[in-house]
């Protein structure tokens, strides 16, 4: 969730965008248009300077399934928490 007055630092902005890129890299090329950045992190990609700490992604069932399968195979920087968040 964005902080209403705190500006995001350049390193944090870079880290959020790197996280999204790392997630996209796990998806087959043909599914990438179905796996999109949404929420406050999308605003950052379009120039917002508000602080945030998470990356929200929306995707088709097929794209999300491919992402989850890549995580389950291991070798990524992502993991599934007990509450099913990534």
C-alpha atoms as a printed R data frame, in Angstrom:
   type eleno elety resid chain resno      x       y       z
1  ATOM     1    CA   UNK     A     1  0.000   0.000   0.000
2  ATOM     2    CA   UNK     A     2  1.432   3.383  -0.882
3  ATOM     3    CA   UNK     A     3  2.343   5.791   1.877
4  ATOM     4    CA   UNK     A     4  0.477   9.068   1.240
5  ATOM     5    CA   UNK     A     5  3.393  11.421   1.921
6  ATOM     6    CA   UNK     A     6  6.646   9.452   1.986
7  ATOM     7    CA   UNK     A     7  8.547   9.468  -1.325
8  ATOM     8    CA   UNK     A     8  9.993   6.216  -2.608
9  ATOM     9    CA   UNK     A     9 13.763   5.991  -2.768
10 ATOM    10    CA   UNK     A    10 15.465   5.178  -6.048
11 ATOM    11    CA   UNK     A    11 16.873   1.884  -4.638
12 ATOM    12    CA   UNK     A    12 13.398   0.779  -3.476
13 ATOM    13    CA   UNK     A    13 11.865   1.703  -6.830
14 ATOM    14    CA   UNK     A    14 14.563  -0.317  -8.592
15 ATOM    15    CA   UNK     A    15 13.989  -3.274  -6.251
16 ATOM    16    CA   UNK     A    16 10.225  -3.312  -6.895
17 ATOM    17    CA   UNK     A    17 10.681  -3.178 -10.652
18 ATOM    18    CA   UNK     A    18 13.384  -5.854 -10.451
19 ATOM    19    CA   UNK     A    19 10.955  -8.065  -8.519
20 ATOM    20    CA   UNK     A    20  8.355  -7.696 -11.243
21 ATOM    21    CA   UNK     A    21 10.927  -8.427 -13.954
22 ATOM    22    CA   UNK     A    22 12.089 -11.530 -12.064
23 ATOM    23    CA   UNK     A    23  8.496 -12.761 -11.927
24 ATOM    24    CA   UNK     A    24  7.953 -12.109 -15.644
25 ATOM    25    CA   UNK     A    25 11.127 -14.052 -16.424
26 ATOM    26    CA   UNK     A    26  9.464 -17.186 -14.991
27 ATOM    27    CA   UNK     A    27  6.522 -17.005 -17.395
28 ATOM    28    CA   UNK     A    28  6.625 -18.449 -20.932
29 ATOM    29    CA   UNK     A    29  6.859 -15.685 -23.539
30 ATOM    30    CA   UNK     A    30  3.384 -16.351 -24.923
31 ATOM    31    CA   UNK     A    31  1.808 -15.832 -21.465
32 ATOM    32    CA   UNK     A    32  3.645 -12.631 -20.539
33 ATOM    33    CA   UNK     A    33  0.951 -10.311 -21.937
34 ATOM    34    CA   UNK     A    34 -1.458 -12.067 -19.545
35 ATOM    35    CA   UNK     A    35  0.714 -11.351 -16.461
36 ATOM    36    CA   UNK     A    36  0.588  -7.659 -15.611
37 ATOM    37    CA   UNK     A    37  1.782  -5.276 -12.941
38 ATOM    38    CA   UNK     A    38 -1.122  -3.600 -11.133
39 ATOM    39    CA   UNK     A    39 -1.688  -1.443  -8.076
40 ATOM    40    CA   UNK     A    40  0.738   1.022  -6.586
41 ATOM    41    CA   UNK     A    41  3.804  -0.630  -8.137
42 ATOM    42    CA   UNK     A    42  2.252  -0.048 -11.561
43 ATOM    43    CA   UNK     A    43  1.943   3.618 -10.607
44 ATOM    44    CA   UNK     A    44  5.669   3.666  -9.808
45 ATOM    45    CA   UNK     A    45  6.432   2.211 -13.231
46 ATOM    46    CA   UNK     A    46  4.504   5.173 -14.659
47 ATOM    47    CA   UNK     A    47  6.321   7.790 -12.599
48 ATOM    48    CA   UNK     A    48  4.649   7.948  -9.181
49 ATOM    49    CA   UNK     A    49  7.049   8.711  -6.339
50 ATOM    50    CA   UNK     A    50  4.898   7.406  -3.437
51 ATOM    51    CA   UNK     A    51  6.498   4.853  -1.099
52 ATOM    52    CA   UNK     A    52  5.347   1.236  -1.255
53 ATOM    53    CA   UNK     A    53  6.759  -2.138  -0.319
54 ATOM    54    CA   UNK     A    54  4.957  -4.726  -2.434
55 ATOM    55    CA   UNK     A    55  4.315  -5.759  -6.000
56 ATOM    56    CA   UNK     A    56  0.810  -6.706  -7.116
57 ATOM    57    CA   UNK     A    57  0.341  -8.818 -10.220
58 ATOM    58    CA   UNK     A    58 -2.821  -9.833 -12.040
59 ATOM    59    CA   UNK     A    59 -2.842 -12.632 -14.543
60 ATOM    60    CA   UNK     A    60 -4.851 -15.197 -16.387
61 ATOM    61    CA   UNK     A    61 -5.282 -18.556 -14.686
62 ATOM    62    CA   UNK     A    62 -2.802 -20.050 -17.142
63 ATOM    63    CA   UNK     A    63 -0.154 -17.386 -16.444
64 ATOM    64    CA   UNK     A    64 -0.572 -17.669 -12.667
65 ATOM    65    CA   UNK     A    65 -0.370 -21.468 -12.907
66 ATOM    66    CA   UNK     A    66  2.869 -21.191 -14.912
67 ATOM    67    CA   UNK     A    67  4.302 -18.759 -12.352
68 ATOM    68    CA   UNK     A    68  3.360 -21.019  -9.451
69 ATOM    69    CA   UNK     A    69  4.807 -24.082 -11.224
70 ATOM    70    CA   UNK     A    70  8.111 -22.250 -11.760
71 ATOM    71    CA   UNK     A    71  8.271 -21.416  -8.057
72 ATOM    72    CA   UNK     A    72  7.386 -24.989  -7.092
73 ATOM    73    CA   UNK     A    73 10.249 -26.291  -9.275
74 ATOM    74    CA   UNK     A    74 12.667 -24.204  -7.205
75 ATOM    75    CA   UNK     A    75 15.685 -22.237  -8.259
76 ATOM    76    CA   UNK     A    76 13.907 -18.890  -7.944
77 ATOM    77    CA   UNK     A    77 14.103 -16.103  -5.404
78 ATOM    78    CA   UNK     A    78 10.387 -16.577  -4.719
79 ATOM    79    CA   UNK     A    79  8.717 -18.891  -2.225
80 ATOM    80    CA   UNK     A    80  5.156 -19.675  -1.198
81 ATOM    81    CA   UNK     A    81  4.269 -18.654   2.367
82 ATOM    82    CA   UNK     A    82  1.842 -20.744   4.439
83 ATOM    83    CA   UNK     A    83 -0.905 -18.181   3.748
84 ATOM    84    CA   UNK     A    84 -0.373 -18.852  -0.002
85 ATOM    85    CA   UNK     A    85  1.191 -15.454  -0.603
86 ATOM    86    CA   UNK     A    86  4.355 -15.276  -2.677
